[in-house]
């Protein structure tokens, strides 16, 4: 583990639990598929709307946790060490009272 001269661990990039799950998904997806995920892949995994995923990607980018190339599909690059990422948790199915036919 990396430590400072005074024995404390250096402060790494900070992110919320939800942001950590998105970062962990991006890393895991890249390990399996050898390319970054599309926003649609994240939408399917997390069960959220396209605007929700897009806002998360913008937030991760503004926070300096990822980098993207404008106009290039699947261009997400992680800017954090995967060792600090949380374990990717399985997504719980959404329970709804709406019946689907």
PDB file of N, CA and C in Angstrom:
ATOM      1  N   UNK A   1       0.842  -1.165   0.000  1.00  0.00           N
ATOM      2  CA  UNK A   1       0.000   0.000   0.000  1.00  0.00           C
ATOM      3  C   UNK A   1       0.892   1.234   0.000  1.00  0.00           C
ATOM      4  N   UNK A   2       0.520   2.233  -0.720  1.00  0.00           N
ATOM      5  CA  UNK A   2       1.273   3.470  -0.836  1.00  0.00           C
ATOM      6  C   UNK A   2       1.091   4.315   0.419  1.00  0.00           C
ATOM      7  N   UNK A   3       2.205   4.763   1.048  1.00  0.00           N
ATOM      8  CA  UNK A   3       2.091   5.586   2.242  1.00  0.00           C
ATOM      9  C   UNK A   3       2.978   6.808   2.123  1.00  0.00           C
ATOM     10  N   UNK A   4       2.565   7.871   2.804  1.00  0.00           N
ATOM     11  CA  UNK A   4       3.364   9.082   2.868  1.00  0.00           C
ATOM     12  C   UNK A   4       4.450   8.902   3.916  1.00  0.00           C
ATOM     13  N   UNK A   5       5.410   9.850   3.997  1.00  0.00           N
ATOM     14  CA  UNK A   5       6.506   9.746   4.968  1.00  0.00           C
ATOM     15  C   UNK A   5       6.006   9.699   6.401  1.00  0.00           C
ATOM     16  N   UNK A   6       4.868  10.348   6.674  1.00  0.00           N
ATOM     17  CA  UNK A   6       4.343  10.335   8.042  1.00  0.00           C
ATOM     18  C   UNK A   6       3.512   9.080   8.336  1.00  0.00           C
ATOM     19  N   UNK A   7       3.486   8.118   7.400  1.00  0.00           N
ATOM     20  CA  UNK A   7       2.795   6.860   7.623  1.00  0.00           C
ATOM     21  C   UNK A   7       1.342   6.854   7.214  1.00  0.00           C
ATOM     22  N   UNK A   8       0.817   7.986   6.762  1.00  0.00           N
ATOM     23  CA  UNK A   8      -0.577   8.041   6.351  1.00  0.00           C
ATOM     24  C   UNK A   8      -0.709   7.662   4.884  1.00  0.00           C
ATOM     25  N   UNK A   9      -1.866   7.144   4.526  1.00  0.00           N
ATOM     26  CA  UNK A   9      -2.152   6.798   3.148  1.00  0.00           C
ATOM     27  C   UNK A   9      -2.532   8.059   2.386  1.00  0.00           C
ATOM     28  N   UNK A  10      -1.956   8.270   1.190  1.00  0.00           N
ATOM     29  CA  UNK A  10      -2.304   9.475   0.442  1.00  0.00           C
ATOM     30  C   UNK A  10      -3.775   9.458   0.032  1.00  0.00           C
ATOM     31  N   UNK A  11      -4.363  10.637   0.000  1.00  0.00           N
ATOM     32  CA  UNK A  11      -5.770  10.738  -0.411  1.00  0.00           C
ATOM     33  C   UNK A  11      -5.853  10.528  -1.913  1.00  0.00           C
ATOM     34  N   UNK A  12      -6.616   9.536  -2.308  1.00  0.00           N
ATOM     35  CA  UNK A  12      -6.817   9.274  -3.728  1.00  0.00           C
ATOM     36  C   UNK A  12      -8.056   9.985  -4.203  1.00  0.00           C
ATOM     37  N   UNK A  13      -8.419   9.755  -5.428  1.00  0.00           N
ATOM     38  CA  UNK A  13      -9.634  10.377  -5.934  1.00  0.00           C
ATOM     39  C   UNK A  13     -10.831   9.908  -5.121  1.00  0.00           C
ATOM     40  N   UNK A  14     -11.728  10.819  -4.855  1.00  0.00           N
ATOM     41  CA  UNK A  14     -12.902  10.429  -4.093  1.00  0.00           C
ATOM     42  C   UNK A  14     -14.098  10.318  -5.023  1.00  0.00           C
ATOM     43  N   UNK A  15     -14.957   9.365  -4.700  1.00  0.00           N
ATOM     44  CA  UNK A  15     -16.172   9.179  -5.476  1.00  0.00           C
ATOM     45  C   UNK A  15     -17.225   8.576  -4.569  1.00  0.00           C
ATOM     46  N   UNK A  16     -18.471   8.756  -4.955  1.00  0.00           N
ATOM     47  CA  UNK A  16     -19.580   8.222  -4.185  1.00  0.00           C
ATOM     48  C   UNK A  16     -19.684   6.717  -4.411  1.00  0.00           C
ATOM     49  N   UNK A  17     -20.531   6.082  -3.619  1.00  0.00           N
ATOM     50  CA  UNK A  17     -20.733   4.644  -3.776  1.00  0.00           C
ATOM     51  C   UNK A  17     -21.268   4.326  -5.177  1.00  0.00           C
ATOM     52  N   UNK A  18     -22.234   5.121  -5.640  1.00  0.00           N
ATOM     53  CA  UNK A  18     -22.815   4.888  -6.967  1.00  0.00           C
ATOM     54  C   UNK A  18     -21.773   5.118  -8.054  1.00  0.00           C
ATOM     55  N   UNK A  19     -20.980   6.178  -7.933  1.00  0.00           N
ATOM     56  CA  UNK A  19     -19.924   6.435  -8.911  1.00  0.00           C
ATOM     57  C   UNK A  19     -18.926   5.286  -8.905  1.00  0.00           C
ATOM     58  N   UNK A  20     -18.614   4.766  -7.737  1.00  0.00           N
ATOM     59  CA  UNK A  20     -17.700   3.629  -7.631  1.00  0.00           C
ATOM     60  C   UNK A  20     -18.232   2.412  -8.349  1.00  0.00           C
ATOM     61  N   UNK A  21     -19.540   2.193  -8.286  1.00  0.00           N
ATOM     62  CA  UNK A  21     -20.132   1.056  -8.989  1.00  0.00           C
ATOM     63  C   UNK A  21     -20.032   1.231 -10.503  1.00  0.00           C
ATOM     64  N   UNK A  22     -20.249   2.451 -10.980  1.00  0.00           N
ATOM     65  CA  UNK A  22     -20.102   2.698 -12.422  1.00  0.00           C
ATOM     66  C   UNK A  22     -18.646   2.504 -12.845  1.00  0.00           C
ATOM     67  N   UNK A  23     -17.709   2.996 -12.044  1.00  0.00           N
ATOM     68  CA  UNK A  23     -16.295   2.823 -12.375  1.00  0.00           C
ATOM     69  C   UNK A  23     -15.911   1.344 -12.358  1.00  0.00           C
ATOM     70  N   UNK A  24     -16.418   0.605 -11.366  1.00  0.00           N
ATOM     71  CA  UNK A  24     -16.134  -0.827 -11.285  1.00  0.00           C
ATOM     72  C   UNK A  24     -16.727  -1.558 -12.488  1.00  0.00           C
ATOM     73  N   UNK A  25     -17.921  -1.141 -12.921  1.00  0.00           N
ATOM     74  CA  UNK A  25     -18.535  -1.763 -14.098  1.00  0.00           C
ATOM     75  C   UNK A  25     -17.691  -1.497 -15.336  1.00  0.00           C
ATOM     76  N   UNK A  26     -17.250  -0.258 -15.501  1.00  0.00           N
ATOM     77  CA  UNK A  26     -16.424   0.099 -16.666  1.00  0.00           C
ATOM     78  C   UNK A  26     -15.170  -0.765 -16.691  1.00  0.00           C
ATOM     79  N   UNK A  27     -14.511  -0.897 -15.539  1.00  0.00           N
ATOM     80  CA  UNK A  27     -13.280  -1.691 -15.478  1.00  0.00           C
ATOM     81  C   UNK A  27     -13.563  -3.158 -15.795  1.00  0.00           C
ATOM     82  N   UNK A  28     -14.609  -3.725 -15.168  1.00  0.00           N
ATOM     83  CA  UNK A  28     -14.927  -5.136 -15.392  1.00  0.00           C
ATOM     84  C   UNK A  28     -15.320  -5.377 -16.848  1.00  0.00           C
ATOM     85  N   UNK A  29     -16.106  -4.480 -17.418  1.00  0.00           N
ATOM     86  CA  UNK A  29     -16.534  -4.623 -18.809  1.00  0.00           C
ATOM     87  C   UNK A  29     -15.315  -4.637 -19.735  1.00  0.00           C
ATOM     88  N   UNK A  30     -14.358  -3.743 -19.455  1.00  0.00           N
ATOM     89  CA  UNK A  30     -13.159  -3.670 -20.298  1.00  0.00           C
ATOM     90  C   UNK A  30     -12.303  -4.932 -20.163  1.00  0.00           C
ATOM     91  N   UNK A  31     -12.296  -5.544 -18.981  1.00  0.00           N
ATOM     92  CA  UNK A  31     -11.529  -6.777 -18.800  1.00  0.00           C
ATOM     93  C   UNK A  31     -12.139  -7.927 -19.600  1.00  0.00           C
ATOM     94  N   UNK A  32     -13.449  -7.960 -19.662  1.00  0.00           N
ATOM     95  CA  UNK A  32     -14.143  -9.051 -20.354  1.00  0.00           C
ATOM     96  C   UNK A  32     -14.197  -8.829 -21.858  1.00  0.00           C
ATOM     97  N   UNK A  33     -14.509  -7.613 -22.284  1.00  0.00           N
ATOM     98  CA  UNK A  33     -14.784  -7.338 -23.696  1.00  0.00           C
ATOM     99  C   UNK A  33     -13.643  -6.658 -24.447  1.00  0.00           C
ATOM    100  N   UNK A  34     -12.575  -6.317 -23.751  1.00  0.00           N
ATOM    101  CA  UNK A  34     -11.406  -5.685 -24.375  1.00  0.00           C
ATOM    102  C   UNK A  34     -11.726  -4.352 -25.053  1.00  0.00           C
ATOM    103  N   UNK A  35     -12.816  -3.733 -24.634  1.00  0.00           N
ATOM    104  CA  UNK A  35     -13.180  -2.395 -25.106  1.00  0.00           C
ATOM    105  C   UNK A  35     -14.075  -1.758 -24.051  1.00  0.00           C
ATOM    106  N   UNK A  36     -14.103  -0.442 -23.988  1.00  0.00           N
ATOM    107  CA  UNK A  36     -14.969   0.214 -23.004  1.00  0.00           C
ATOM    108  C   UNK A  36     -16.444  -0.015 -23.324  1.00  0.00           C
ATOM    109  N   UNK A  37     -17.294   0.101 -22.309  1.00  0.00           N
ATOM    110  CA  UNK A  37     -18.724  -0.068 -22.551  1.00  0.00           C
ATOM    111  C   UNK A  37     -19.323   1.152 -23.240  1.00  0.00           C
ATOM    112  N   UNK A  38     -20.394   0.916 -23.960  1.00  0.00           N
ATOM    113  CA  UNK A  38     -21.210   2.014 -24.476  1.00  0.00           C
ATOM    114  C   UNK A  38     -22.148   2.434 -23.351  1.00  0.00           C
ATOM    115  N   UNK A  39     -22.694   3.632 -23.442  1.00  0.00           N
ATOM    116  CA  UNK A  39     -23.651   4.068 -22.433  1.00  0.00           C
ATOM    117  C   UNK A  39     -24.830   3.101 -22.359  1.00  0.00           C
ATOM    118  N   UNK A  40     -25.209   2.517 -23.480  1.00  0.00           N
ATOM    119  CA  UNK A  40     -26.313   1.551 -23.515  1.00  0.00           C
ATOM    120  C   UNK A  40     -25.992   0.318 -22.671  1.00  0.00           C
ATOM    121  N   UNK A  41     -24.734  -0.108 -22.650  1.00  0.00           N
ATOM    122  CA  UNK A  41     -24.334  -1.248 -21.828  1.00  0.00           C
ATOM    123  C   UNK A  41     -24.529  -0.935 -20.347  1.00  0.00           C
ATOM    124  N   UNK A  42     -24.173   0.278 -19.946  1.00  0.00           N
ATOM    125  CA  UNK A  42     -24.356   0.692 -18.550  1.00  0.00           C
ATOM    126  C   UNK A  42     -25.840   0.809 -18.222  1.00  0.00           C
ATOM    127  N   UNK A  43     -26.607   1.316 -19.166  1.00  0.00           N
ATOM    128  CA  UNK A  43     -28.050   1.448 -18.970  1.00  0.00           C
ATOM    129  C   UNK A  43     -28.672   0.079 -18.705  1.00  0.00           C
ATOM    130  N   UNK A  44     -28.287  -0.909 -19.506  1.00  0.00           N
ATOM    131  CA  UNK A  44     -28.830  -2.266 -19.328  1.00  0.00           C
ATOM    132  C   UNK A  44     -28.424  -2.854 -17.984  1.00  0.00           C
ATOM    133  N   UNK A  45     -27.167  -2.711 -17.622  1.00  0.00           N
ATOM    134  CA  UNK A  45     -26.686  -3.320 -16.378  1.00  0.00           C
ATOM    135  C   UNK A  45     -27.350  -2.695 -15.154  1.00  0.00           C
ATOM    136  N   UNK A  46     -27.382  -1.368 -15.111  1.00  0.00           N
ATOM    137  CA  UNK A  46     -27.901  -0.682 -13.930  1.00  0.00           C
ATOM    138  C   UNK A  46     -29.418  -0.495 -13.966  1.00  0.00           C
ATOM    139  N   UNK A  47     -30.043  -0.754 -15.119  1.00  0.00           N
ATOM    140  CA  UNK A  47     -31.490  -0.637 -15.207  1.00  0.00           C
ATOM    141  C   UNK A  47     -31.993   0.782 -15.052  1.00  0.00           C
ATOM    142  N   UNK A  48     -31.266   1.720 -15.645  1.00  0.00           N
ATOM    143  CA  UNK A  48     -31.635   3.127 -15.547  1.00  0.00           C
ATOM    144  C   UNK A  48     -31.875   3.699 -16.945  1.00  0.00           C
ATOM    145  N   UNK A  49     -32.322   4.930 -16.994  1.00  0.00           N
ATOM    146  CA  UNK A  49     -32.644   5.574 -18.262  1.00  0.00           C
ATOM    147  C   UNK A  49     -31.382   6.096 -18.950  1.00  0.00           C
ATOM    148  N   UNK A  50     -31.460   6.293 -20.266  1.00  0.00           N
ATOM    149  CA  UNK A  50     -30.311   6.861 -20.977  1.00  0.00           C
ATOM    150  C   UNK A  50     -29.840   8.207 -20.400  1.00  0.00           C
ATOM    151  N   UNK A  51     -30.750   9.139 -20.044  1.00  0.00           N
ATOM    152  CA  UNK A  51     -30.256  10.398 -19.462  1.00  0.00           C
ATOM    153  C   UNK A  51     -29.523  10.199 -18.128  1.00  0.00           C
ATOM    154  N   UNK A  52     -29.956   9.207 -17.336  1.00  0.00           N
ATOM    155  CA  UNK A  52     -29.279   8.936 -16.060  1.00  0.00           C
ATOM    156  C   UNK A  52     -27.844   8.487 -16.286  1.00  0.00           C
ATOM    157  N   UNK A  53     -27.649   7.584 -17.237  1.00  0.00           N
ATOM    158  CA  UNK A  53     -26.299   7.101 -17.546  1.00  0.00           C
ATOM    159  C   UNK A  53     -25.452   8.244 -18.092  1.00  0.00           C
ATOM    160  N   UNK A  54     -26.014   9.015 -18.999  1.00  0.00           N
ATOM    161  CA  UNK A  54     -25.247  10.100 -19.607  1.00  0.00           C
ATOM    162  C   UNK A  54     -24.814  11.121 -18.547  1.00  0.00           C
ATOM    163  N   UNK A  55     -25.715  11.458 -17.631  1.00  0.00           N
ATOM    164  CA  UNK A  55     -25.351  12.393 -16.559  1.00  0.00           C
ATOM    165  C   UNK A  55     -24.243  11.818 -15.685  1.00  0.00           C
ATOM    166  N   UNK A  56     -24.293  10.514 -15.410  1.00  0.00           N
ATOM    167  CA  UNK A  56     -23.243   9.890 -14.603  1.00  0.00           C
ATOM    168  C   UNK A  56     -21.907   9.949 -15.343  1.00  0.00           C
ATOM    169  N   UNK A  57     -21.914   9.671 -16.626  1.00  0.00           N
ATOM    170  CA  UNK A  57     -20.678   9.725 -17.416  1.00  0.00           C
ATOM    171  C   UNK A  57     -20.115  11.145 -17.388  1.00  0.00           C
ATOM    172  N   UNK A  58     -20.971  12.147 -17.556  1.00  0.00           N
ATOM    173  CA  UNK A  58     -20.509  13.540 -17.500  1.00  0.00           C
ATOM    174  C   UNK A  58     -19.939  13.871 -16.125  1.00  0.00           C
ATOM    175  N   UNK A  59     -20.594  13.387 -15.078  1.00  0.00           N
ATOM    176  CA  UNK A  59     -20.117  13.632 -13.711  1.00  0.00           C
ATOM    177  C   UNK A  59     -18.764  12.973 -13.478  1.00  0.00           C
ATOM    178  N   UNK A  60     -18.613  11.739 -13.929  1.00  0.00           N
ATOM    179  CA  UNK A  60     -17.330  11.043 -13.771  1.00  0.00           C
ATOM    180  C   UNK A  60     -16.230  11.765 -14.531  1.00  0.00           C
ATOM    181  N   UNK A  61     -16.566  12.282 -15.693  1.00  0.00           N
ATOM    182  CA  UNK A  61     -15.583  13.003 -16.500  1.00  0.00           C
ATOM    183  C   UNK A  61     -15.206  14.331 -15.837  1.00  0.00           C
ATOM    184  N   UNK A  62     -16.194  15.075 -15.375  1.00  0.00           N
ATOM    185  CA  UNK A  62     -15.918  16.365 -14.697  1.00  0.00           C
ATOM    186  C   UNK A  62     -15.101  16.165 -13.430  1.00  0.00           C
ATOM    187  N   UNK A  63     -15.304  15.028 -12.777  1.00  0.00           N
ATOM    188  CA  UNK A  63     -14.578  14.725 -11.530  1.00  0.00           C
ATOM    189  C   UNK A  63     -13.162  14.226 -11.779  1.00  0.00           C
ATOM    190  N   UNK A  64     -12.809  14.026 -13.051  1.00  0.00           N
ATOM    191  CA  UNK A  64     -11.462  13.562 -13.382  1.00  0.00           C
ATOM    192  C   UNK A  64     -11.256  12.077 -13.155  1.00  0.00           C
ATOM    193  N   UNK A  65     -12.354  11.314 -13.124  1.00  0.00           N
ATOM    194  CA  UNK A  65     -12.259   9.876 -12.896  1.00  0.00           C
ATOM    195  C   UNK A  65     -12.183   9.083 -14.193  1.00  0.00           C
ATOM    196  N   UNK A  66     -12.713   9.662 -15.272  1.00  0.00           N
ATOM    197  CA  UNK A  66     -12.633   9.057 -16.603  1.00  0.00           C
ATOM    198  C   UNK A  66     -12.289  10.148 -17.608  1.00  0.00           C
ATOM    199  N   UNK A  67     -11.903   9.703 -18.790  1.00  0.00           N
ATOM    200  CA  UNK A  67     -11.657  10.606 -19.922  1.00  0.00           C
ATOM    201  C   UNK A  67     -12.367  10.001 -21.123  1.00  0.00           C
ATOM    202  N   UNK A  68     -12.927  10.870 -21.975  1.00  0.00           N
ATOM    203  CA  UNK A  68     -13.560  10.415 -23.217  1.00  0.00           C
ATOM    204  C   UNK A  68     -13.060  11.280 -24.359  1.00  0.00           C
ATOM    205  N   UNK A  69     -13.154  10.753 -25.573  1.00  0.00           N
ATOM    206  CA  UNK A  69     -12.850  11.525 -26.770  1.00  0.00           C
ATOM    207  C   UNK A  69     -14.176  11.940 -27.383  1.00  0.00           C
ATOM    208  N   UNK A  70     -14.399  13.238 -27.533  1.00  0.00           N
ATOM    209  CA  UNK A  70     -15.663  13.707 -28.107  1.00  0.00           C
ATOM    210  C   UNK A  70     -15.895  13.124 -29.501  1.00  0.00           C
ATOM    211  N   UNK A  71     -17.117  12.648 -29.717  1.00  0.00           N
ATOM    212  CA  UNK A  71     -17.495  12.129 -31.027  1.00  0.00           C
ATOM    213  C   UNK A  71     -16.995  10.729 -31.332  1.00  0.00           C
ATOM    214  N   UNK A  72     -16.319  10.089 -30.373  1.00  0.00           N
ATOM    215  CA  UNK A  72     -15.790   8.742 -30.582  1.00  0.00           C
ATOM    216  C   UNK A  72     -16.529   7.784 -29.654  1.00  0.00           C
ATOM    217  N   UNK A  73     -17.212   6.813 -30.246  1.00  0.00           N
ATOM    218  CA  UNK A  73     -17.947   5.832 -29.453  1.00  0.00           C
ATOM    219  C   UNK A  73     -16.982   4.947 -28.662  1.00  0.00           C
ATOM    220  N   UNK A  74     -17.411   4.516 -27.508  1.00  0.00           N
ATOM    221  CA  UNK A  74     -16.641   3.598 -26.649  1.00  0.00           C
ATOM    222  C   UNK A  74     -15.219   4.100 -26.397  1.00  0.00           C
ATOM    223  N   UNK A  75     -15.119   5.367 -26.031  1.00  0.00           N
ATOM    224  CA  UNK A  75     -13.789   5.952 -25.826  1.00  0.00           C
ATOM    225  C   UNK A  75     -13.478   6.221 -24.359  1.00  0.00           C
ATOM    226  N   UNK A  76     -14.238   5.642 -23.443  1.00  0.00           N
ATOM    227  CA  UNK A  76     -14.015   5.890 -22.016  1.00  0.00           C
ATOM    228  C   UNK A  76     -12.682   5.291 -21.583  1.00  0.00           C
ATOM    229  N   UNK A  77     -11.906   6.088 -20.868  1.00  0.00           N
ATOM    230  CA  UNK A  77     -10.657   5.621 -20.268  1.00  0.00           C
ATOM    231  C   UNK A  77     -10.740   5.879 -18.768  1.00  0.00           C
ATOM    232  N   UNK A  78     -10.461   4.875 -17.965  1.00  0.00           N
ATOM    233  CA  UNK A  78     -10.416   5.064 -16.516  1.00  0.00           C
ATOM    234  C   UNK A  78      -9.156   5.822 -16.147  1.00  0.00           C
ATOM    235  N   UNK A  79      -9.295   6.804 -15.267  1.00  0.00           N
ATOM    236  CA  UNK A  79      -8.140   7.568 -14.816  1.00  0.00           C
ATOM    237  C   UNK A  79      -7.795   7.260 -13.364  1.00  0.00           C
ATOM    238  N   UNK A  80      -8.418   6.219 -12.820  1.00  0.00           N
ATOM    239  CA  UNK A  80      -8.138   5.795 -11.450  1.00  0.00           C
ATOM    240  C   UNK A  80      -7.617   4.363 -11.483  1.00  0.00           C
ATOM    241  N   UNK A  81      -6.807   4.027 -10.508  1.00  0.00           N
ATOM    242  CA  UNK A  81      -6.265   2.677 -10.401  1.00  0.00           C
ATOM    243  C   UNK A  81      -7.388   1.718 -10.029  1.00  0.00           C
ATOM    244  N   UNK A  82      -7.500   0.617 -10.735  1.00  0.00           N
ATOM    245  CA  UNK A  82      -8.592  -0.322 -10.462  1.00  0.00           C
ATOM    246  C   UNK A  82      -8.499  -0.924  -9.060  1.00  0.00           C
ATOM    247  N   UNK A  83      -7.337  -0.858  -8.433  1.00  0.00           N
ATOM    248  CA  UNK A  83      -7.180  -1.404  -7.086  1.00  0.00           C
ATOM    249  C   UNK A  83      -7.975  -0.631  -6.036  1.00  0.00           C
ATOM    250  N   UNK A  84      -8.325   0.624  -6.324  1.00  0.00           N
ATOM    251  CA  UNK A  84      -9.092   1.397  -5.339  1.00  0.00           C
ATOM    252  C   UNK A  84     -10.596   1.322  -5.599  1.00  0.00           C
ATOM    253  N   UNK A  85     -10.978   0.643  -6.661  1.00  0.00           N
ATOM    254  CA  UNK A  85     -12.402   0.550  -6.990  1.00  0.00           C
ATOM    255  C   UNK A  85     -13.094  -0.458  -6.079  1.00  0.00           C
ATOM    256  N   UNK A  86     -14.367  -0.199  -5.764  1.00  0.00           N
ATOM    257  CA  UNK A  86     -15.101  -1.166  -4.950  1.00  0.00           C
ATOM    258  C   UNK A  86     -15.438  -2.412  -5.769  1.00  0.00           C
ATOM    259  N   UNK A  87     -15.815  -3.453  -5.077  1.00  0.00           N
ATOM    260  CA  UNK A  87     -16.270  -4.670  -5.748  1.00  0.00           C
ATOM    261  C   UNK A  87     -17.597  -4.360  -6.437  1.00  0.00           C
ATOM    262  N   UNK A  88     -17.736  -4.791  -7.679  1.00  0.00           N
ATOM    263  CA  UNK A  88     -18.971  -4.578  -8.424  1.00  0.00           C
ATOM    264  C   UNK A  88     -20.072  -5.429  -7.808  1.00  0.00           C
ATOM    265  N   UNK A  89     -21.123  -4.779  -7.386  1.00  0.00           N
ATOM    266  CA  UNK A  89     -22.239  -5.454  -6.750  1.00  0.00           C
ATOM    267  C   UNK A  89     -23.300  -5.829  -7.784  1.00  0.00           C
ATOM    268  N   UNK A  90     -23.943  -6.974  -7.615  1.00  0.00           N
ATOM    269  CA  UNK A  90     -25.032  -7.310  -8.524  1.00  0.00           C
ATOM    270  C   UNK A  90     -26.169  -6.319  -8.331  1.00  0.00           C
ATOM    271  N   UNK A  91     -26.815  -5.969  -9.404  1.00  0.00           N
ATOM    272  CA  UNK A  91     -27.906  -5.012  -9.341  1.00  0.00           C
ATOM    273  C   UNK A  91     -29.167  -5.752  -8.917  1.00  0.00           C
ATOM    274  N   UNK A  92     -29.863  -5.180  -7.944  1.00  0.00           N
ATOM    275  CA  UNK A  92     -31.118  -5.765  -7.484  1.00  0.00           C
ATOM    276  C   UNK A  92     -32.228  -5.419  -8.458  1.00  0.00           C
ATOM    277  N   UNK A  93     -33.068  -6.370  -8.826  1.00  0.00           N
ATOM    278  CA  UNK A  93     -34.173  -6.060  -9.723  1.00  0.00           C
ATOM    279  C   UNK A  93     -35.127  -5.069  -9.070  1.00  0.00           C
ATOM    280  N   UNK A  94     -35.676  -4.198  -9.888  1.00  0.00           N
ATOM    281  CA  UNK A  94     -36.626  -3.215  -9.392  1.00  0.00           C
ATOM    282  C   UNK A  94     -37.981  -3.902  -9.252  1.00  0.00           C
ATOM    283  N   UNK A  95     -38.556  -3.766  -8.075  1.00  0.00           N
ATOM    284  CA  UNK A  95     -39.884  -4.346  -7.835  1.00  0.00           C
ATOM    285  C   UNK A  95     -40.908  -3.251  -8.103  1.00  0.00           C
ATOM    286  N   UNK A  96     -41.850  -3.560  -8.947  1.00  0.00           N
ATOM    287  CA  UNK A  96     -42.849  -2.555  -9.336  1.00  0.00           C
ATOM    288  C   UNK A  96     -44.236  -3.182  -9.281  1.00  0.00           C
ATOM    289  N   UNK A  97     -45.216  -2.319  -9.104  1.00  0.00           N
ATOM    290  CA  UNK A  97     -46.598  -2.807  -9.099  1.00  0.00           C
ATOM    291  C   UNK A  97     -47.217  -2.692 -10.495  1.00  0.00           C
ATOM    292  N   UNK A  98     -46.444  -2.168 -11.448  1.00  0.00           N
ATOM    293  CA  UNK A  98     -46.928  -2.022 -12.806  1.00  0.00           C
ATOM    294  C   UNK A  98     -46.857  -3.365 -13.515  1.00  0.00           C
ATOM    295  N   UNK A  99     -47.962  -3.775 -14.097  1.00  0.00           N
ATOM    296  CA  UNK A  99     -47.982  -5.045 -14.817  1.00  0.00           C
ATOM    297  C   UNK A  99     -47.557  -4.804 -16.251  1.00  0.00           C
ATOM    298  N   UNK A 100     -46.725  -5.670 -16.743  1.00  0.00           N
ATOM    299  CA  UNK A 100     -46.285  -5.578 -18.134  1.00  0.00           C
ATOM    300  C   UNK A 100     -46.904  -6.720 -18.911  1.00  0.00           C
ATOM    301  N   UNK A 101     -47.328  -6.432 -20.101  1.00  0.00           N
ATOM    302  CA  UNK A 101     -47.992  -7.442 -20.927  1.00  0.00           C
ATOM    303  C   UNK A 101     -47.147  -7.809 -22.103  1.00  0.00           C
TER     304      UNK A 101
END
